[in-house]
Short mmCIF file of C-alpha atoms in Angstrom, two decimals:
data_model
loop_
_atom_site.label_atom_id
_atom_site.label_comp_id
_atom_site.label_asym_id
_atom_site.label_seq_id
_atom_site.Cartn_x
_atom_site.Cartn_y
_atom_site.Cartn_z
CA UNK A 1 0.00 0.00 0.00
CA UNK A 2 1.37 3.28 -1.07
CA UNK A 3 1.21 6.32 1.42
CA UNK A 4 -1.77 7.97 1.17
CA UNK A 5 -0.37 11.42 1.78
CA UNK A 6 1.13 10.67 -1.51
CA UNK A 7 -1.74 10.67 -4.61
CA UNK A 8 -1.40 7.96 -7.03
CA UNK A 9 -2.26 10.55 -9.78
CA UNK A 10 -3.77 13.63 -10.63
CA UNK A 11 -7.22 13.80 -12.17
CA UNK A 12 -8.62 16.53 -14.54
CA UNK A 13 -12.58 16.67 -15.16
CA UNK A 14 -14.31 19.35 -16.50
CA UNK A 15 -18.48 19.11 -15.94
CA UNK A 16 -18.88 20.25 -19.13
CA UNK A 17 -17.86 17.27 -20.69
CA UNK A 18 -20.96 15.62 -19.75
CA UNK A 19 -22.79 17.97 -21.61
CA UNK A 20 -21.68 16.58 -25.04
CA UNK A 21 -25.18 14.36 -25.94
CA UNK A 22 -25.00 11.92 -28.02
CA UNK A 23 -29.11 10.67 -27.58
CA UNK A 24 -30.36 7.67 -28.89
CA UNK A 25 -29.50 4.61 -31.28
CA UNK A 26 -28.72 0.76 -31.57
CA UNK A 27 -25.25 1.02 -29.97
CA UNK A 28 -23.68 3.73 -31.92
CA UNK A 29 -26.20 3.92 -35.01
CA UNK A 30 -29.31 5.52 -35.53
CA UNK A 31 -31.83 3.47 -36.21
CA UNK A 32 -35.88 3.52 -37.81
CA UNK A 33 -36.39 -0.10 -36.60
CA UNK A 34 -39.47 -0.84 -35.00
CA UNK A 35 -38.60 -1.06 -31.23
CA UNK A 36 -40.41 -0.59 -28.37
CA UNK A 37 -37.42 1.05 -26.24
CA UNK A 38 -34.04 2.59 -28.07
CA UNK A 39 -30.62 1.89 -26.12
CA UNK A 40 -28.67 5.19 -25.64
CA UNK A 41 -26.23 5.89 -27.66
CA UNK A 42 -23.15 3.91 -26.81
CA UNK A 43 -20.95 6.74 -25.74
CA UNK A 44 -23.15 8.50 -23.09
CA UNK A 45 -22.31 11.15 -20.27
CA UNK A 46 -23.50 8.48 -18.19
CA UNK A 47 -20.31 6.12 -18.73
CA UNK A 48 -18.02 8.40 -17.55
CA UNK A 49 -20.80 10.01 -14.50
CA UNK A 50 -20.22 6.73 -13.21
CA UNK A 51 -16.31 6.68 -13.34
CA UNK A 52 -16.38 10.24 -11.56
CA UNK A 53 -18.36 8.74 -8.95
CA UNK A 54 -16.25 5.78 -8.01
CA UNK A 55 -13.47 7.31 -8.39
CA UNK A 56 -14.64 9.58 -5.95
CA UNK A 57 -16.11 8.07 -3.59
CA UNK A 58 -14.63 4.57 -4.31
CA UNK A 59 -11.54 2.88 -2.52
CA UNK A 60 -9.30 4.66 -4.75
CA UNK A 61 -10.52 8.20 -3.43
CA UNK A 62 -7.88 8.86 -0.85
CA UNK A 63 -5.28 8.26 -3.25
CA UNK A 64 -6.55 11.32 -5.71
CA UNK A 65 -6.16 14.88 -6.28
CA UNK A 66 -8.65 16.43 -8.34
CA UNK A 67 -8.38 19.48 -10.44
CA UNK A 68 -11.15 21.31 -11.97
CA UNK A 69 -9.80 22.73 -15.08
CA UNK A 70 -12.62 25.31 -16.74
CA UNK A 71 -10.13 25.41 -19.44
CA UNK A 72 -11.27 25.49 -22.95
CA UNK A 73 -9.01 24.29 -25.73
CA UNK A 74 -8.07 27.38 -28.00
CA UNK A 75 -8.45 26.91 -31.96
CA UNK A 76 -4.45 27.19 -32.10
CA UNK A 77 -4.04 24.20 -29.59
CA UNK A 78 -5.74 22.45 -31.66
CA UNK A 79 -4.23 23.27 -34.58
CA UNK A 80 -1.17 21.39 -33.51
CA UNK A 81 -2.35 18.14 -34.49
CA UNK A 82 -5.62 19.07 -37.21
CA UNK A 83 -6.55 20.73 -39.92
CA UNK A 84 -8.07 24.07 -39.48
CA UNK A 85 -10.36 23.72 -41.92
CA UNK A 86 -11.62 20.50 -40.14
CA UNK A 87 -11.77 22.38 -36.92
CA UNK A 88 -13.54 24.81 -38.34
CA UNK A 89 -16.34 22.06 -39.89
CA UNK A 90 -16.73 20.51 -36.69
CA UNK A 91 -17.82 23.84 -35.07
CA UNK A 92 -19.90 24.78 -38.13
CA UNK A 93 -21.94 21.49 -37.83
CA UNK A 94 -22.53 21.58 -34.55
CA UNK A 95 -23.84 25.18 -34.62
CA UNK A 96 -26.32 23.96 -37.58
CA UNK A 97 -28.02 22.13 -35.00
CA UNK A 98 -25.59 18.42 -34.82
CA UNK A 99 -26.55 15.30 -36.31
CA UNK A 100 -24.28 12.47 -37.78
CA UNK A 101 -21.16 14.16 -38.37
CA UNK A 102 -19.93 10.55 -40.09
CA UNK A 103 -21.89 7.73 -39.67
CA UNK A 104 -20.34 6.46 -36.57
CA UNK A 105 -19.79 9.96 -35.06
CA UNK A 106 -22.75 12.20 -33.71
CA UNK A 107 -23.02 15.70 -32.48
CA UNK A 108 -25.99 18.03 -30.72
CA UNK A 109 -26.05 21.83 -31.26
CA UNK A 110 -24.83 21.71 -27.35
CA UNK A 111 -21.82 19.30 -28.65
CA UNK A 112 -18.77 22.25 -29.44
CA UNK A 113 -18.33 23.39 -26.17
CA UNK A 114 -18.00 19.88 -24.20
CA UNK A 115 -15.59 18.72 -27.15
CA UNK A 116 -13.26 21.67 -26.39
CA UNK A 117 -13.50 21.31 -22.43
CA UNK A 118 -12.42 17.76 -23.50
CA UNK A 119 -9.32 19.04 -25.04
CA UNK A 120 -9.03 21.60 -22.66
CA UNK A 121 -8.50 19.55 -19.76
CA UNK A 122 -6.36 17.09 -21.58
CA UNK A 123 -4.00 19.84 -22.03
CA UNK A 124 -3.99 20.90 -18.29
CA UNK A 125 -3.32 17.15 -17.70
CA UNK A 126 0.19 17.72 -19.74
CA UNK A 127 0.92 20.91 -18.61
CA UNK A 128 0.85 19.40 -15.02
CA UNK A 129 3.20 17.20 -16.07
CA UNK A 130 5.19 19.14 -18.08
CA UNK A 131 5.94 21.29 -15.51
CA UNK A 132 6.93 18.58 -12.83
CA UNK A 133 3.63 20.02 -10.47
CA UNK A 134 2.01 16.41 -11.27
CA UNK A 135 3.87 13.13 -11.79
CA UNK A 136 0.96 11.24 -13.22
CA UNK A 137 -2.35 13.46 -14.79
CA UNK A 138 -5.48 11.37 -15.67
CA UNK A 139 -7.70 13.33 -18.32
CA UNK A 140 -11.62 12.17 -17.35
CA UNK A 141 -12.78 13.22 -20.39
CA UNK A 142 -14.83 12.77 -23.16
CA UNK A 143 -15.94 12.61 -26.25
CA UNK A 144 -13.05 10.28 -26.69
CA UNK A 145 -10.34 11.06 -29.22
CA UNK A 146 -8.29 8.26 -30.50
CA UNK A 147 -9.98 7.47 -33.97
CA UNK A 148 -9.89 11.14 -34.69
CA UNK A 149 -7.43 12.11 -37.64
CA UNK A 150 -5.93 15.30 -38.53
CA UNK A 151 -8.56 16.20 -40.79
CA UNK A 152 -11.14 13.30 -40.33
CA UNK A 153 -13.86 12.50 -37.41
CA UNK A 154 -14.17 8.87 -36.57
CA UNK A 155 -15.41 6.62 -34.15
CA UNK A 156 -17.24 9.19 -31.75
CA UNK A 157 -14.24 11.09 -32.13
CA UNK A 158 -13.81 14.91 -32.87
CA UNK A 159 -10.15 15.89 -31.80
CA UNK A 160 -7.52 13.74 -30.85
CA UNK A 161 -6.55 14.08 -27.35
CA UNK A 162 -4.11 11.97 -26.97
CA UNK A 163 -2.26 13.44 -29.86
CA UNK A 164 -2.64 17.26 -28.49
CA UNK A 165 -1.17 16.20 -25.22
CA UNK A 166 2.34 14.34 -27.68
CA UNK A 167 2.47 17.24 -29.42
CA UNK A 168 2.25 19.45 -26.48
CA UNK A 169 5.46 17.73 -24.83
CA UNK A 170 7.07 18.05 -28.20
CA UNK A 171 6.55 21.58 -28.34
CA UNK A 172 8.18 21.76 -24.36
CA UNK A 173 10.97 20.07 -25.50
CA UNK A 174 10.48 16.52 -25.13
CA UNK A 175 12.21 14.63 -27.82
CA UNK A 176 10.63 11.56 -27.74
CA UNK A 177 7.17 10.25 -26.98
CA UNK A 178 5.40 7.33 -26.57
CA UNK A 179 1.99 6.59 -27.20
CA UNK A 180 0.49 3.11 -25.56
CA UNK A 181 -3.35 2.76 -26.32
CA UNK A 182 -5.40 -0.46 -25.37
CA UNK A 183 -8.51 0.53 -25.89
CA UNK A 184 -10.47 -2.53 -27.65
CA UNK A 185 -10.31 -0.15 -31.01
CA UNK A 186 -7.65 0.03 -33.11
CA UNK A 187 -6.20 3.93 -32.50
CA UNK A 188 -6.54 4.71 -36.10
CA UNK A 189 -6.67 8.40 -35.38
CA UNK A 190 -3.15 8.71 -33.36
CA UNK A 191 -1.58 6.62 -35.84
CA UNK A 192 -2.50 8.85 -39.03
CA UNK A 193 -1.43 11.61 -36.82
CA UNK A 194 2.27 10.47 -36.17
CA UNK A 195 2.66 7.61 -39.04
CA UNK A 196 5.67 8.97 -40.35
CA UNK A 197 7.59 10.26 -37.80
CA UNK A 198 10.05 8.87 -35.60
CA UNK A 199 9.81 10.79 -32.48
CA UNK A 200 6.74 9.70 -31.38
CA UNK A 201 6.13 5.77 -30.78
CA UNK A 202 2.60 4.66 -31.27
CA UNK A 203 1.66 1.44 -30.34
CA UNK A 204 -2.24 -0.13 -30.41
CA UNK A 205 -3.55 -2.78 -28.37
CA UNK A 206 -6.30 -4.27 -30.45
CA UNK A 207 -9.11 -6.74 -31.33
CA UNK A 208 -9.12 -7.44 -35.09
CA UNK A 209 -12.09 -5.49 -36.47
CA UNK A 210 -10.37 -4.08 -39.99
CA UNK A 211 -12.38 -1.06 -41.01
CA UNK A 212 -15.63 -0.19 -40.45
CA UNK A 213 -15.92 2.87 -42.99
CA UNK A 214 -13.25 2.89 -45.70
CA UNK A 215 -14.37 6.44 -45.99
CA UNK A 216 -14.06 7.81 -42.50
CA UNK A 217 -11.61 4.73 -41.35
CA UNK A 218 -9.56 3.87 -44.56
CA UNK A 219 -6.90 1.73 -42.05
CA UNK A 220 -6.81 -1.12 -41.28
CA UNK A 221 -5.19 -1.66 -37.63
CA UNK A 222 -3.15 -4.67 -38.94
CA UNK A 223 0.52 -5.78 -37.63
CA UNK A 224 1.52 -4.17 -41.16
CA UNK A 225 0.76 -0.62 -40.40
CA UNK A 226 4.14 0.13 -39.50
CA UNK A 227 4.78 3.63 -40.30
CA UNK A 228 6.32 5.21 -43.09
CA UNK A 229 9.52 7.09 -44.52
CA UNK A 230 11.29 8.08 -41.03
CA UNK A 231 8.33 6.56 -38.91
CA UNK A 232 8.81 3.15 -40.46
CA UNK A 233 8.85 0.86 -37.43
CA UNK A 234 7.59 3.65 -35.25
CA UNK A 235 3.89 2.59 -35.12
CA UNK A 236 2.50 -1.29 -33.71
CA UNK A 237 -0.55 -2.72 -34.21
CA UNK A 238 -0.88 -5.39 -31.73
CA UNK A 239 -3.86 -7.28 -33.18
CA UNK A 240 -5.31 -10.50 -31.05
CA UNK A 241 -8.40 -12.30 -32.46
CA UNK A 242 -11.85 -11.17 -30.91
CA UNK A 243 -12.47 -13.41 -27.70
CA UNK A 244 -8.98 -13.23 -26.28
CA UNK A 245 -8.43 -12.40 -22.32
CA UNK A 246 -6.06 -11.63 -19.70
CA UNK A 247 -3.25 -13.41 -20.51
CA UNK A 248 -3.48 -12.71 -24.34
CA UNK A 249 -3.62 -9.00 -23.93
CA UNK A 250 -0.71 -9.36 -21.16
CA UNK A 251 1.66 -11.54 -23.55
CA UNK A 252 0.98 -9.28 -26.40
CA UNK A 253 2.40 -6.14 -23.90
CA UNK A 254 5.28 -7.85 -22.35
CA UNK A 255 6.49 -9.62 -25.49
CA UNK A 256 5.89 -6.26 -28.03
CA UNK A 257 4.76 -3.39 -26.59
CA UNK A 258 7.34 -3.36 -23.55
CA UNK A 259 10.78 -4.16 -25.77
CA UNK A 260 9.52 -1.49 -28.13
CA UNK A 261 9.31 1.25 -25.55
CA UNK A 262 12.50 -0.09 -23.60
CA UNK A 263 14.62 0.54 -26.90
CA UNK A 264 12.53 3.73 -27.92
CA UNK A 265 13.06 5.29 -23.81
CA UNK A 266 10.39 8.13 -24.30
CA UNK A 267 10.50 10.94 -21.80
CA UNK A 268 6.94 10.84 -21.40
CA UNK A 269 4.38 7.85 -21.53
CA UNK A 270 0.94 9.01 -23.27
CA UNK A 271 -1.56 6.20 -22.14
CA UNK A 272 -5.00 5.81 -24.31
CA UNK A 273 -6.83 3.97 -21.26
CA UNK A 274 -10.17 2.41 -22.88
CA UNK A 275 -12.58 -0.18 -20.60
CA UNK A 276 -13.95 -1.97 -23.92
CA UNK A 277 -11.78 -5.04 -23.80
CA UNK A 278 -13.95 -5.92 -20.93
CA UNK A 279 -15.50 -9.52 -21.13
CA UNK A 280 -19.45 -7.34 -21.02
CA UNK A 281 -18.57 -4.43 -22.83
CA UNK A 282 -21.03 -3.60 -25.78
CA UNK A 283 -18.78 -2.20 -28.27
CA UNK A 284 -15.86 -4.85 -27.68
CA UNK A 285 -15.45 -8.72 -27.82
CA UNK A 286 -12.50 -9.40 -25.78
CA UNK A 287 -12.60 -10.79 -21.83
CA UNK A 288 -10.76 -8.73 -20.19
CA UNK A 289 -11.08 -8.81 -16.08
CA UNK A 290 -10.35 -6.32 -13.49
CA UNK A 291 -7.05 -8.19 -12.93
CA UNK A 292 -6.20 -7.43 -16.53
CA UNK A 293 -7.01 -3.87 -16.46
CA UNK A 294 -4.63 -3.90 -13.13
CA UNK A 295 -1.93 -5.64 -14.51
CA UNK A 296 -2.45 -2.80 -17.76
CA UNK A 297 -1.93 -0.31 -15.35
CA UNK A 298 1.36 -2.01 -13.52
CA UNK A 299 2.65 -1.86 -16.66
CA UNK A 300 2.40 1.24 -17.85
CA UNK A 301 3.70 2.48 -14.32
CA UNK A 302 6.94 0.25 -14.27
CA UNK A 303 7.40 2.15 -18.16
CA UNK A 304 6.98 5.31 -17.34
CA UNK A 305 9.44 4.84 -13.76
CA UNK A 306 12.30 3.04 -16.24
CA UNK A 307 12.16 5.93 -19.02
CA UNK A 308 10.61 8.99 -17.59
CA UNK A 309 11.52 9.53 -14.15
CA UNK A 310 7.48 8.62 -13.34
CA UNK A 311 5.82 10.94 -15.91
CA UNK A 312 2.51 9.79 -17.55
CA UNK A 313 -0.77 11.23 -18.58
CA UNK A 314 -3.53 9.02 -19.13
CA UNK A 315 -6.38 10.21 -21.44
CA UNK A 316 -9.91 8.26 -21.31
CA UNK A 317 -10.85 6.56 -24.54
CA UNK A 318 -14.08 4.24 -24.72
CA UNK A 319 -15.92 1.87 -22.27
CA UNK A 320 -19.46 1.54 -22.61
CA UNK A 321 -20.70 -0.41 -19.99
CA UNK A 322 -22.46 1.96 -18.11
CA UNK A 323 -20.86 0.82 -14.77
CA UNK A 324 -18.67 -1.97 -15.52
CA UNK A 325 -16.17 0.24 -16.97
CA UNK A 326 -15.96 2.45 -14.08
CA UNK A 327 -15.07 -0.29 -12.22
CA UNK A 328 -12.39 -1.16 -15.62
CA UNK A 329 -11.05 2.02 -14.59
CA UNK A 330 -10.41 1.93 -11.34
CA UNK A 331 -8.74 -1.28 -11.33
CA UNK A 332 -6.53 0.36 -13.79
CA UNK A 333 -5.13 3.39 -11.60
CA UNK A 334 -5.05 0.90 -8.72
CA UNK A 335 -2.25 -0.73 -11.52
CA UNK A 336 -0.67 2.43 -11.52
CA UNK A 337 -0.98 3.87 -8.37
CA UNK A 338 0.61 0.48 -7.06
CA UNK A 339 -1.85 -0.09 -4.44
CA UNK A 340 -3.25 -3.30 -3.29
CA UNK A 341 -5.94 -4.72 -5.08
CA UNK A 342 -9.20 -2.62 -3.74
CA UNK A 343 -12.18 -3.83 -5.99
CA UNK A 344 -13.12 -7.63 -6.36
CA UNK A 345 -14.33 -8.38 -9.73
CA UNK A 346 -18.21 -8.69 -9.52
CA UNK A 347 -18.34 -10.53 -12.99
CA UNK A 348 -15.76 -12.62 -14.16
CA UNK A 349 -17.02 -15.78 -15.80
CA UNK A 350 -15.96 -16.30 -19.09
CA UNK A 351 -12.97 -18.59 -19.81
CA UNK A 352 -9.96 -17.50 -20.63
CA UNK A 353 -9.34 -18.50 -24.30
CA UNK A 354 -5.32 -18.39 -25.07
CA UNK A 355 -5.79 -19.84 -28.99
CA UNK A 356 -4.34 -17.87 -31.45
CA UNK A 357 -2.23 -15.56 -29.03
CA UNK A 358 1.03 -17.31 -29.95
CA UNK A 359 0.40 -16.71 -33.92
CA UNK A 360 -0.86 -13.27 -33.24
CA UNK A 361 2.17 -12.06 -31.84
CA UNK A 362 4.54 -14.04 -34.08
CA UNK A 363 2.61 -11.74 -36.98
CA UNK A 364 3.51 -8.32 -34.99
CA UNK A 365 6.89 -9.33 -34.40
CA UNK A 366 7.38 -10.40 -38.37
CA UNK A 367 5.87 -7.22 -39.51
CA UNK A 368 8.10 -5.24 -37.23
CA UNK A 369 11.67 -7.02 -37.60
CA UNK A 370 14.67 -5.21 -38.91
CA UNK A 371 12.80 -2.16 -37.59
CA UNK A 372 14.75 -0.04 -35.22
CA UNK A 373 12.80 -0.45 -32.34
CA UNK A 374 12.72 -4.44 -33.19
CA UNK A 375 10.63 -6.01 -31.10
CA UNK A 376 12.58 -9.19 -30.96
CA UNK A 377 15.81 -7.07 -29.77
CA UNK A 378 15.27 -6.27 -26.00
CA UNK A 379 18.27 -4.26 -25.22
CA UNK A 380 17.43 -0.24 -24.42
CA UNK A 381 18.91 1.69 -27.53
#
């Protein structure tokens, strides 16, 4: 147990966020089927309500600092990592009144300002960091950002958080970055943003799921992608078939994601936390347990203490069980706070399936050899 005069990290929520509504639909599609009762939409204020709330009044509690932000993300911040002309279009559209922005991406005429608190307190999680007042910033934010491309929205994503926050450290003077998403979706968005450079590692912890709009999604999020000209070898995708668990998604980190980063040694750790690998999550087939999402966590930590004297900021991607992802969450700070383990897994019954995990990282590893950061090569470049 870690001292609790000592917080495990630093949080940054801004209300506003919740105000981004994203109404009705079969998971994340509208829909004119005849049903008696719609689900919500799949990425709803609720999800991440319930993540403030056990975070806050959970076991983890006494081991956070919380920060209030009220910061809005300025068109020039954002500007770092998209096109103005996009930015500009997502604004436009959302003062026409909102609607399917893409047709896996949906905005209300309330939608602009949430979207830009989102940003906004992402980049108050980095400057925290940054400036050494915060050793490890959690951004509780959403809409969430990581399928959101320079100049294309994706995914119920608008603007890339994760990628402000890299190119924020950049701009302070950090000369390499690091980029380590496992949310169930492959991080299409950070990868187009960074794809061919080689100061900034990206890595994505997948299912396989291809492309779901060629338009809006043209990659892939195959062991392939691998960057190109000076970011060749620079981006992973760590694919594992849909149904895998624990020890799948563990093997895949230790045996790719860890050796990369170890010969890369960032000076700050960008984490893309997501809760949809979970074994009841709607938007994700994988099995992930509470353990998993703890040992995620450890892992990241023991990174971030090895390369970057400690630093880390963790932005919140999906998880759409309502309140099975809070509880996701919190087992993954209680991975990186280092704490003992303070939430029993409530669910927990599927089997752990290991097929397949062997040949799925044998096809990472093949796509990335000869590359400088060579997974197969474990020394620290």
């Amino acid at each position: 147990m870690i001292d609790p005069t000592e917080p495990v990290l630093d949080v940054f929520f801004d209300e506003r966020v919740l105000d981004h509504d994203t109404g009705h639909g079969l998971f994340e599609m509208d829909t004119d089927l005849p049903l008696a009762v719609l689900d919500q939409h799949a990425e709803t204020r609720e999800r991440v309500a319930n993540m403030r709330s056990l975070l806050a009044r959970g076991p983890i509690s006494e081991y956070l600092r919380w920060h209030a932000p009220q910061r809005l993300a300025t068109i020039d911040e954002l500007a770092s990592v998209h096109d103005r002309a996009y930015i500009d279009s997502v604004r436009d559209f959302s003062e026409a009144g909102g609607g399917w922005i893409t047709p896996s991406t949906v905005m209300s005429a309330q939608s602009w300002e949430p979207t830009l608190a989102a940003a906004g307190a992402s980049l108050a999680a980095a400057d925290a960091v940054i400036a050494g007042t915060s050793q490890r910033a959690f951004a509780l934010v959403r809409p969430p950002g990581h399928h959101a491309q320079p100049a294309q929205a994706d995914g119920n994503c608008l603007f890339n958080n994760a990628a402000l926050v890299v190119e924020r450290a950049r701009a302070a003077g950090f000369e390499r970055v690091a980029v380590l998403d496992w949310d169930v979706h492959h991080a299409n968005g950070t990868q187009a943003c960074f794809y061919d450079r080689a100061d900034v590692l990206t890595i994505s912890l997948h299912m396989r799921h291809g492309s779901w709009d060629l338009n809006t999604h043209p990659q892939s999020g195959s062991p392939d992608e691998i960057g190109e000209g000076a970011g060749r070898g620079y981006n992973a995708n760590l694919e594992l078939p849909l149904g895998m668990g624990d020890s799948a998604h563990i093997a895949m980190l230790e045996q790719v994601a860890v050796p990369m980063i170890d010969r890369f040694a960032p000076e700050l750790l960008v984490v893309a936390a997501g809760q949809d690998a979970s074994e009841i999550d709607p938007n994700g087939r994988q099995a992930v347990k509470l353990d998993g999402f703890r040992a995620f966590g450890g892992i990241a930590r023991d990174l971030a203490d090895r390369h970057c004297d400690g630093r880390m900021v963790i932005t919140q991607e999906g998880g759409y069980a309502r309140a099975f992802a809070a509880l996701c969450l919190h087992a993954t700070l209680e991975g990186i706070g280092r704490t003992s383990k303070l939430l029993d897994d409530p669910v927990s019954f599927l089997p752990e399936r290991t097929d397949g995990t062997d040949a799925a990282i044998a096809a990472v590893r093949e796509a990335l050899a000869g590359t400088p950061l060579d997974p197969a090569q474990r020394d620290t470049a």
